[in-house]
CSV table of C-alpha atoms in Angstrom, one decimal:
chain,number,residue,atom,x,y,z
A,1,MET,CA,8.1,-22.8,-2.3
A,2,PRO,CA,9.8,-19.9,-1.2
A,3,SER,CA,7.0,-17.3,-1.6
A,4,LEU,CA,5.0,-19.9,0.2
A,5,PHE,CA,7.7,-19.9,2.9
A,6,ARG,CA,7.8,-16.1,3.5
A,7,ARG,CA,4.0,-16.1,3.4
A,8,HIS,CA,3.6,-18.5,6.8
A,9,ALA,CA,6.9,-16.8,8.0
A,10,SER,CA,5.1,-13.4,8.2
A,11,ILE,CA,2.1,-15.0,9.4
A,12,LEU,CA,4.1,-16.8,12.5
A,13,LEU,CA,5.8,-13.6,12.6
A,14,ILE,CA,2.5,-11.5,13.2
A,15,GLY,CA,1.2,-14.0,15.2
A,16,ALA,CA,4.2,-14.0,17.7
A,17,ILE,CA,3.9,-10.1,18.2
A,18,GLY,CA,0.1,-10.2,18.5
A,19,LEU,CA,1.0,-12.9,21.4
A,20,LEU,CA,3.7,-11.1,22.7
A,21,ALA,CA,1.6,-7.7,23.3
A,22,ALA,CA,-1.9,-9.5,24.5
A,23,LEU,CA,1.0,-11.6,27.3
A,24,LEU,CA,2.1,-8.1,27.9
A,25,LEU,CA,-1.1,-6.3,27.9
A,26,TRP,CA,-2.6,-8.9,30.3
A,27,ARG,CA,-0.1,-8.4,32.7
A,28,ARG,CA,-0.6,-5.1,32.8
A,29,ASP,CA,-3.9,-4.0,32.3
A,30,GLY,CA,-5.6,-7.4,32.8
A,31,GLY,CA,-7.9,-9.7,30.5
A,32,GLY,CA,-10.8,-7.5,30.6
A,33,ALA,CA,-8.0,-5.1,28.0
A,34,VAL,CA,-7.2,-8.1,26.0
A,35,LEU,CA,-10.8,-8.9,25.2
A,36,ARG,CA,-11.7,-5.2,24.7
A,37,ALA,CA,-8.9,-5.1,21.9
A,38,LEU,CA,-10.1,-8.3,20.5
A,39,LEU,CA,-13.6,-7.2,20.0
A,40,HIS,CA,-12.2,-3.8,18.6
A,41,ALA,CA,-10.0,-6.5,16.1
A,42,TRP,CA,-13.6,-7.9,15.0
A,43,GLU,CA,-15.0,-4.6,14.2
A,44,LEU,CA,-11.9,-3.6,12.4
A,45,PHE,CA,-12.8,-6.6,10.0
A,46,LEU,CA,-16.4,-6.0,9.8
A,47,PHE,CA,-15.4,-2.8,8.8
A,48,ILE,CA,-13.4,-3.8,6.2
A,49,ALA,CA,-14.5,-6.6,4.8
A,50,PRO,CA,-17.2,-5.1,2.4
A,51,SER,CA,-14.1,-3.2,0.6
A,52,LEU,CA,-12.0,-6.0,0.6
A,53,VAL,CA,-14.4,-8.5,-1.1
A,54,ALA,CA,-15.2,-5.5,-3.7
A,55,GLY,CA,-11.5,-4.5,-3.9
A,56,LEU,CA,-10.6,-8.3,-5.0
A,57,MET,CA,-13.5,-8.9,-7.1
A,58,LEU,CA,-12.5,-5.5,-9.4
A,59,ALA,CA,-8.8,-6.9,-9.6
A,60,ALA,CA,-10.0,-10.2,-10.5
A,61,ALA,CA,-12.4,-8.7,-13.1
A,62,LEU,CA,-10.0,-6.6,-14.5
A,63,ARG,CA,-7.6,-9.6,-15.0
A,64,GLN,CA,-10.3,-11.2,-17.0
A,65,LEU,CA,-10.8,-8.1,-19.0
A,66,VAL,CA,-7.5,-6.8,-19.4
A,67,SER,CA,-4.4,-8.8,-20.5
A,68,PRO,CA,-0.8,-7.5,-18.8
A,69,GLY,CA,0.4,-7.1,-23.0
A,70,ALA,CA,-2.6,-4.6,-23.9
A,71,LEU,CA,-2.1,-2.8,-20.9
A,72,GLY,CA,1.4,-2.2,-21.7
A,73,ARG,CA,0.8,-1.1,-25.4
A,74,TRP,CA,-0.8,2.1,-23.7
A,75,MET,CA,2.3,2.5,-21.7
A,76,GLY,CA,4.9,3.2,-24.5
A,77,ALA,CA,7.2,6.0,-24.8
A,78,GLU,CA,4.8,8.4,-26.9
A,79,SER,CA,1.6,7.5,-24.6
A,80,GLY,CA,2.4,10.7,-22.7
A,81,TRP,CA,0.0,11.6,-19.5
A,82,PHE,CA,-2.3,9.0,-20.9
A,83,GLY,CA,-0.1,6.4,-20.6
A,84,LEU,CA,1.4,7.0,-17.1
A,85,MET,CA,-2.9,7.8,-16.0
A,86,VAL,CA,-3.1,3.9,-17.3
A,87,ALA,CA,0.4,2.9,-15.4
A,88,THR,CA,-1.1,4.9,-12.3
A,89,PHE,CA,-4.0,2.6,-11.8
A,90,ALA,CA,-2.9,-0.4,-12.8
A,91,GLY,CA,-0.5,-0.2,-10.0
A,92,ALA,CA,-2.9,0.7,-7.4
A,93,LEU,CA,-5.1,-2.3,-8.7
A,94,THR,CA,-2.3,-5.1,-8.5
A,95,PRO,CA,-3.2,-6.9,-5.4
A,96,GLY,CA,-0.2,-8.9,-3.7
A,97,GLY,CA,3.0,-8.1,-2.6
A,98,PRO,CA,6.1,-7.7,-4.4
A,99,MET,CA,6.5,-10.9,-5.6
A,100,ALA,CA,3.3,-10.2,-7.9
A,101,ALA,CA,4.3,-7.1,-8.7
A,102,PHE,CA,8.0,-6.9,-9.9
A,103,PRO,CA,7.7,-10.1,-12.4
A,104,LEU,CA,4.5,-7.7,-13.8
A,105,VAL,CA,7.1,-4.9,-14.4
A,106,LEU,CA,9.3,-7.3,-16.9
A,107,VAL,CA,5.7,-8.6,-18.6
A,108,LEU,CA,4.4,-4.6,-19.3
A,109,ALA,CA,8.2,-3.7,-20.3
A,110,GLY,CA,7.9,-6.7,-22.9
A,111,ALA,CA,4.7,-5.4,-23.9
A,112,GLY,CA,6.2,-2.3,-24.7
A,113,ALA,CA,5.9,0.1,-21.8
A,114,ASP,CA,8.6,2.5,-21.1
A,115,ARG,CA,10.6,3.4,-17.8
A,116,GLY,CA,8.4,6.3,-17.3
A,117,ALA,CA,5.9,4.4,-17.1
A,118,LEU,CA,7.3,1.5,-15.2
A,119,VAL,CA,8.5,3.9,-12.4
A,120,ALA,CA,4.7,5.4,-12.2
A,121,TYR,CA,3.4,1.8,-12.2
A,122,ILE,CA,5.5,0.8,-9.2
A,123,LEU,CA,5.2,4.1,-7.6
A,124,SER,CA,1.7,3.5,-7.7
A,125,TRP,CA,1.0,0.0,-6.2
A,126,ALA,CA,3.3,0.8,-3.4
A,127,LEU,CA,2.2,4.1,-2.3
A,128,ASN,CA,-1.6,3.5,-3.3
A,129,GLY,CA,-2.1,-0.4,-3.8
A,130,PHE,CA,-5.6,-1.0,-2.7
A,131,GLN,CA,-4.4,-4.0,-0.7
A,132,LYS,CA,-2.2,-2.6,1.6
A,133,LEU,CA,-5.1,0.6,2.2
A,134,LEU,CA,-7.7,-1.7,3.2
A,135,VAL,CA,-5.8,-4.5,5.0
A,136,TYR,CA,-3.5,-1.8,7.2
A,137,GLU,CA,-3.7,1.7,6.6
A,138,MET,CA,-7.5,2.2,7.2
A,139,PRO,CA,-8.1,0.0,10.0
A,140,LEU,CA,-5.1,1.2,11.6
A,141,LEU,CA,-4.9,5.2,10.8
A,142,GLY,CA,-8.6,5.2,10.2
A,143,PRO,CA,-10.5,5.7,7.0
A,144,ASP,CA,-10.2,9.4,7.4
A,145,PHE,CA,-6.5,9.8,7.1
A,146,ALA,CA,-6.5,7.1,4.9
A,147,ILE,CA,-8.4,8.3,2.1
A,148,MET,CA,-6.9,11.7,2.7
A,149,ARG,CA,-2.9,10.3,2.0
A,150,THR,CA,-4.5,8.7,-1.1
A,151,ILE,CA,-6.1,11.2,-2.7
A,152,LEU,CA,-2.8,13.7,-2.0
A,153,THR,CA,-0.5,11.4,-3.5
A,154,LEU,CA,-2.5,9.6,-6.0
A,155,PRO,CA,-0.9,12.0,-8.7
A,156,MET,CA,2.2,11.5,-7.5
A,157,PRO,CA,3.4,8.0,-9.7
A,158,MET,CA,2.3,10.8,-13.1
A,159,LEU,CA,4.3,13.0,-12.1
A,160,ALA,CA,7.6,10.5,-10.9
A,161,GLY,CA,6.9,8.8,-14.3
A,162,PHE,CA,7.1,12.0,-16.1
A,163,VAL,CA,10.2,13.1,-14.3
A,164,ALA,CA,11.6,9.6,-15.1
A,165,ARG,CA,11.2,9.9,-18.6
A,166,ARG,CA,13.3,12.6,-18.9
A,167,LEU,CA,16.1,11.4,-16.5
A,168,PRO,CA,19.3,10.6,-18.7
A,169,ILE,CA,19.6,7.0,-17.8
A,170,ALA,CA,18.7,4.6,-20.2
A,171,TRP,CA,17.3,1.5,-18.9
A,172,GLU,CA,16.6,-1.9,-20.6
A,173,PRO,CA,14.3,-4.6,-19.2
A,174,PRO,CA,17.2,-7.6,-18.1
A,175,LYS,CA,16.6,-10.6,-20.3
B,1,MET,CA,-20.4,1.8,4.5
B,2,THR,CA,-18.7,5.5,4.0
B,3,ALA,CA,-19.0,6.8,0.4
B,4,GLY,CA,-15.5,5.3,-0.6
B,5,GLN,CA,-16.9,2.1,-0.2
B,6,VAL,CA,-19.9,2.4,-1.8
B,7,PHE,CA,-17.8,3.8,-4.9
B,8,LEU,CA,-15.4,0.7,-4.9
B,9,ALA,CA,-18.8,-1.7,-4.5
B,10,VAL,CA,-20.0,-0.1,-7.5
B,11,VAL,CA,-16.9,0.2,-9.9
B,12,ALA,CA,-16.1,-3.9,-8.7
B,13,LEU,CA,-20.0,-4.2,-9.9
B,14,LEU,CA,-19.7,-2.7,-13.4
B,15,ALA,CA,-15.9,-4.6,-14.0
B,16,PHE,CA,-18.0,-7.9,-13.2
B,17,GLY,CA,-20.6,-7.2,-15.2
B,18,ALA,CA,-18.4,-6.9,-18.1
B,19,CYS,CA,-17.2,-10.1,-17.4
B,20,LEU,CA,-20.7,-11.2,-17.9
B,21,ARG,CA,-21.0,-9.7,-21.2
B,22,ARG,CA,-18.3,-11.5,-22.5
B,23,GLY,CA,-19.7,-15.1,-21.3
B,24,PRO,CA,-20.2,-16.7,-18.5
B,25,ALA,CA,-17.0,-18.7,-18.5
B,26,THR,CA,-15.2,-15.3,-17.9
B,27,ALA,CA,-17.1,-13.9,-15.0
B,28,ARG,CA,-16.9,-17.6,-13.8
B,29,LYS,CA,-13.2,-17.4,-13.6
B,30,ALA,CA,-13.2,-14.1,-12.3
B,31,ALA,CA,-15.3,-15.1,-9.3
B,32,ALA,CA,-13.1,-17.8,-8.5
B,33,ASP,CA,-10.2,-15.5,-8.8
B,34,THR,CA,-11.9,-13.5,-6.2
B,35,GLY,CA,-12.6,-16.5,-3.8
B,36,ARG,CA,-9.0,-18.0,-4.4
B,37,SER,CA,-7.7,-14.1,-3.0
B,38,LEU,CA,-10.0,-13.8,-0.7
B,39,LEU,CA,-9.0,-17.3,0.8
B,40,GLY,CA,-5.3,-16.4,0.6
B,41,MET,CA,-6.0,-13.4,2.6
B,42,LEU,CA,-8.3,-14.5,5.6
B,43,PRO,CA,-5.5,-16.0,7.8
B,44,ILE,CA,-3.2,-12.9,7.6
B,45,PHE,CA,-6.3,-10.9,8.6
B,46,ALA,CA,-7.0,-13.3,11.6
B,47,VAL,CA,-3.8,-12.7,13.1
B,48,ALA,CA,-2.7,-9.1,11.9
B,49,LEU,CA,-6.2,-7.2,13.0
B,50,PRO,CA,-5.3,-8.8,16.5
B,51,MET,CA,-2.2,-7.8,16.7
B,52,ALA,CA,-2.3,-4.3,15.9
B,53,ALA,CA,-5.5,-3.9,18.1
B,54,LEU,CA,-3.4,-5.0,20.9
B,55,LEU,CA,-0.6,-3.2,20.1
B,56,ALA,CA,-2.7,-0.4,20.0
B,57,GLU,CA,-3.7,-0.9,23.4
B,58,LEU,CA,-0.3,-1.5,24.6
B,59,ILE,CA,1.7,1.5,23.0
B,60,PRO,CA,2.3,4.4,25.5
B,61,ALA,CA,0.7,8.0,24.4
B,62,ASP,CA,2.6,11.0,23.5
B,63,ALA,CA,6.4,9.6,23.3
B,64,ALA,CA,7.6,11.2,20.4
B,65,VAL,CA,5.3,14.4,19.9
B,66,THR,CA,8.2,17.0,20.2
B,67,TRP,CA,9.8,14.8,17.3
B,68,ILE,CA,6.8,14.1,15.0
B,69,GLY,CA,3.8,15.5,16.7
B,70,PRO,CA,1.3,18.0,15.3
B,71,ASP,CA,3.2,21.3,16.0
B,72,SER,CA,6.7,20.0,14.4
B,73,GLY,CA,6.1,21.3,11.3
B,74,MET,CA,8.7,20.9,8.4
B,75,PRO,CA,11.6,19.6,10.6
B,76,GLY,CA,8.7,17.2,11.9
B,77,ILE,CA,7.9,16.0,8.3
B,78,LEU,CA,11.4,16.0,7.3
B,79,VAL,CA,12.1,13.4,10.1
B,80,ALA,CA,9.3,11.5,9.5
B,81,SER,CA,10.1,11.0,6.1
B,82,LEU,CA,13.4,9.5,6.6
B,83,ALA,CA,12.2,7.8,9.4
B,84,GLY,CA,9.9,6.1,6.9
B,85,GLY,CA,12.3,5.1,4.3
B,86,LEU,CA,14.4,3.4,7.1
B,87,MET,CA,11.8,1.2,8.0
B,88,PRO,CA,12.6,-2.6,7.6
B,89,GLY,CA,9.8,-5.4,6.4
B,90,GLY,CA,7.0,-5.2,4.4
B,91,PRO,CA,3.6,-3.9,5.7
B,92,PHE,CA,3.6,-7.1,8.0
B,93,VAL,CA,6.1,-5.8,9.7
B,94,THR,CA,6.1,-2.4,9.1
B,95,PHE,CA,2.5,-1.4,10.0
B,96,PRO,CA,3.1,-2.0,13.8
B,97,LEU,CA,5.7,0.5,13.9
B,98,VAL,CA,3.6,2.8,12.1
B,99,LEU,CA,1.0,2.9,14.6
B,100,ALA,CA,3.6,2.7,17.0
B,101,PHE,CA,4.6,6.3,15.8
B,102,ALA,CA,1.0,7.5,15.6
B,103,LYS,CA,0.5,6.1,19.3
B,104,ALA,CA,3.6,8.1,20.3
B,105,GLY,CA,1.6,11.4,19.2
B,106,ALA,CA,2.5,12.0,15.5
B,107,GLY,CA,1.0,14.7,13.5
B,108,VAL,CA,-1.3,13.9,10.6
B,109,PRO,CA,1.1,15.7,8.1
B,110,GLN,CA,4.2,13.8,9.7
B,111,MET,CA,2.3,10.1,9.4
B,112,ALA,CA,1.5,11.6,5.6
B,113,ALA,CA,5.2,12.0,4.9
B,114,LEU,CA,6.5,8.7,7.3
B,115,ILE,CA,4.3,6.1,5.0
B,116,THR,CA,5.0,8.1,1.5
B,117,GLY,CA,8.5,7.2,2.7
B,118,TRP,CA,8.3,4.0,3.6
B,119,SER,CA,6.7,3.1,0.4
B,120,ILE,CA,8.8,5.0,-1.8
B,121,PHE,CA,12.0,3.9,-0.4
B,122,ALA,CA,11.4,0.7,1.7
B,123,VAL,CA,15.3,-0.2,1.8
B,124,HIS,CA,14.2,-4.1,2.2
B,125,ARG,CA,12.4,-4.2,-0.7
B,126,ILE,CA,14.8,-2.7,-3.5
B,127,LEU,CA,17.5,-5.2,-1.8
B,128,THR,CA,15.2,-8.2,-1.8
B,129,TRP,CA,12.9,-7.6,-5.0
B,130,GLU,CA,13.7,-4.4,-7.2
B,131,TYR,CA,17.4,-4.8,-7.6
B,132,PRO,CA,18.1,-8.3,-8.6
B,133,VAL,CA,14.5,-8.3,-10.9
B,134,LEU,CA,15.4,-4.9,-12.4
B,135,GLY,CA,18.6,-3.7,-12.4
B,136,TRP,CA,20.3,-0.8,-10.5
B,137,ARG,CA,19.7,1.6,-13.3
B,138,PHE,CA,15.7,0.9,-12.9
B,139,VAL,CA,16.1,1.6,-9.1
B,140,ALA,CA,18.1,4.8,-9.9
B,141,LEU,CA,15.5,6.0,-11.9
B,142,ARG,CA,12.7,5.2,-9.4
B,143,LEU,CA,14.1,7.1,-6.6
B,144,ILE,CA,15.4,10.0,-8.2
B,145,ALA,CA,12.2,11.0,-9.9
B,146,ALA,CA,10.5,10.1,-6.6
B,147,PHE,CA,13.0,11.4,-3.9
B,148,PRO,CA,10.9,14.8,-3.3
B,149,LEU,CA,7.1,12.8,-2.8
B,150,PRO,CA,7.4,12.1,1.0
B,151,VAL,CA,8.1,16.0,1.9
B,152,ALA,CA,5.5,16.7,-0.7
B,153,ALA,CA,3.2,14.7,1.0
B,154,GLY,CA,3.8,15.7,4.2
B,155,LEU,CA,3.0,19.7,2.9
B,156,LEU,CA,0.2,18.9,1.2
B,157,ALA,CA,-1.3,17.0,3.8
B,158,GLU,CA,-0.3,20.0,6.2
B,159,TRP,CA,-2.3,22.3,4.2
B,160,THR,CA,-5.7,20.2,3.6
B,161,ILE,CA,-5.8,19.8,7.0
B,162,ARG,CA,-6.3,23.6,7.5
B,163,VAL,CA,-8.9,23.4,5.2
B,164,VAL,CA,-10.3,19.9,6.4
B,165,PRO,CA,-10.1,18.4,9.9
B,166,VAL,CA,-8.8,15.0,9.2
B,167,GLY,CA,-7.7,13.0,12.6
B,168,LEU,CA,-5.6,9.6,12.7
B,169,GLY,CA,-7.5,6.9,14.4
B,170,GLY,CA,-9.6,3.9,13.8
B,171,PRO,CA,-13.4,4.1,12.7
C-alpha cells in the first residue's frame, strides 16, 4: 500500500514540524502563545468545516452523476472552448492528490479527451483544486486572498489548453 | 459564512438533489462517498492546522520584505514565481513555506505569483507522477503552454489590488 504509506508519512512529517514549532514557541514565548495558536487553529477549522463538507459532497455527487468517460467525450480535439471549460471545471473539482489526478488523465484520454483539454484539466487541478484551496490556502493566507487568486487564475487553464492544442508536440497516452 | 461558502453549499445541495432524483441508491452512494472522504481528511486537518498556526506565531515578520514585499513590483513577482516553482514537496510540506514567505513580508501580487508558480511547476510532482504516468511529451506541452502564467497571475493581482483592497492573513 504505497499510497497509504505516503499519506501516513506526510501526517507524521506535519506532526513533527508542528511539534517542533510548538516546542520552539513555548521556549520563546511561553505556554500562553502555544495555547493561543492552538485556539486559532480550532477557529480556522470551524471556519473551513462548512466549505469542506460542501466541497466533498459536491465532488461525491458529481462522481455519481458524471462518469469520466462521458466527460472525456466532451473534451475531444474538436470540442473548442466548451471542452476546455469542461476540463477546467472537472480539474478544479477533482479531490485528492496526484495519485488520484494523474491516473484520471489516462481515463479521460481513453474516452477521447485531447492533449489541450488534458493540459487544462491538470493545470486546473493543480492551480485551483478545491481541496487544496479549502485545506491550505484559505486558512493560511486568508479567504480574501484565496478567492481573489482563484478568480484571477480560473480562466488560465483554458488559455494554456488553447495554446497546447496549437503546439507542434504530438502526444499519445502511454499504453 | 462568506458569500463563496454559501454559493458552494447551494451548488453541492443541487448536485445532491440531482443524485436523489436518480434514485435513493445513487444518493446513498454519494453520501457514503462524502463520509469516507471526510474521515480520510480529518486526520490531516488535525495535524496541519495546528502546525500552520504554530508556525505563523513563530516566524519573524518582515524578513524578506525587500525581495518580495508589496513594493517590489515586477522583479519581486519574477523572484516569487521562480521561488514557487522550486519549492519541494506537496501542499503538506510546501504551505508552511508559503506561510513563511507571507509572514516574511511578501506582497499580495508576489504571493499570487508564488502560489501559481508552485502549482504549475512543482518539480517534485513532475518527477514522481507526471513524467512516469504521462511521459515527457505531455510535461513539455503543459510547461510550454503554462510558462507565462505565474507572472501573469502576479500582474493581474497587482492591478486588482489597486481597485479592490485585498490583504493577506487568516480570517
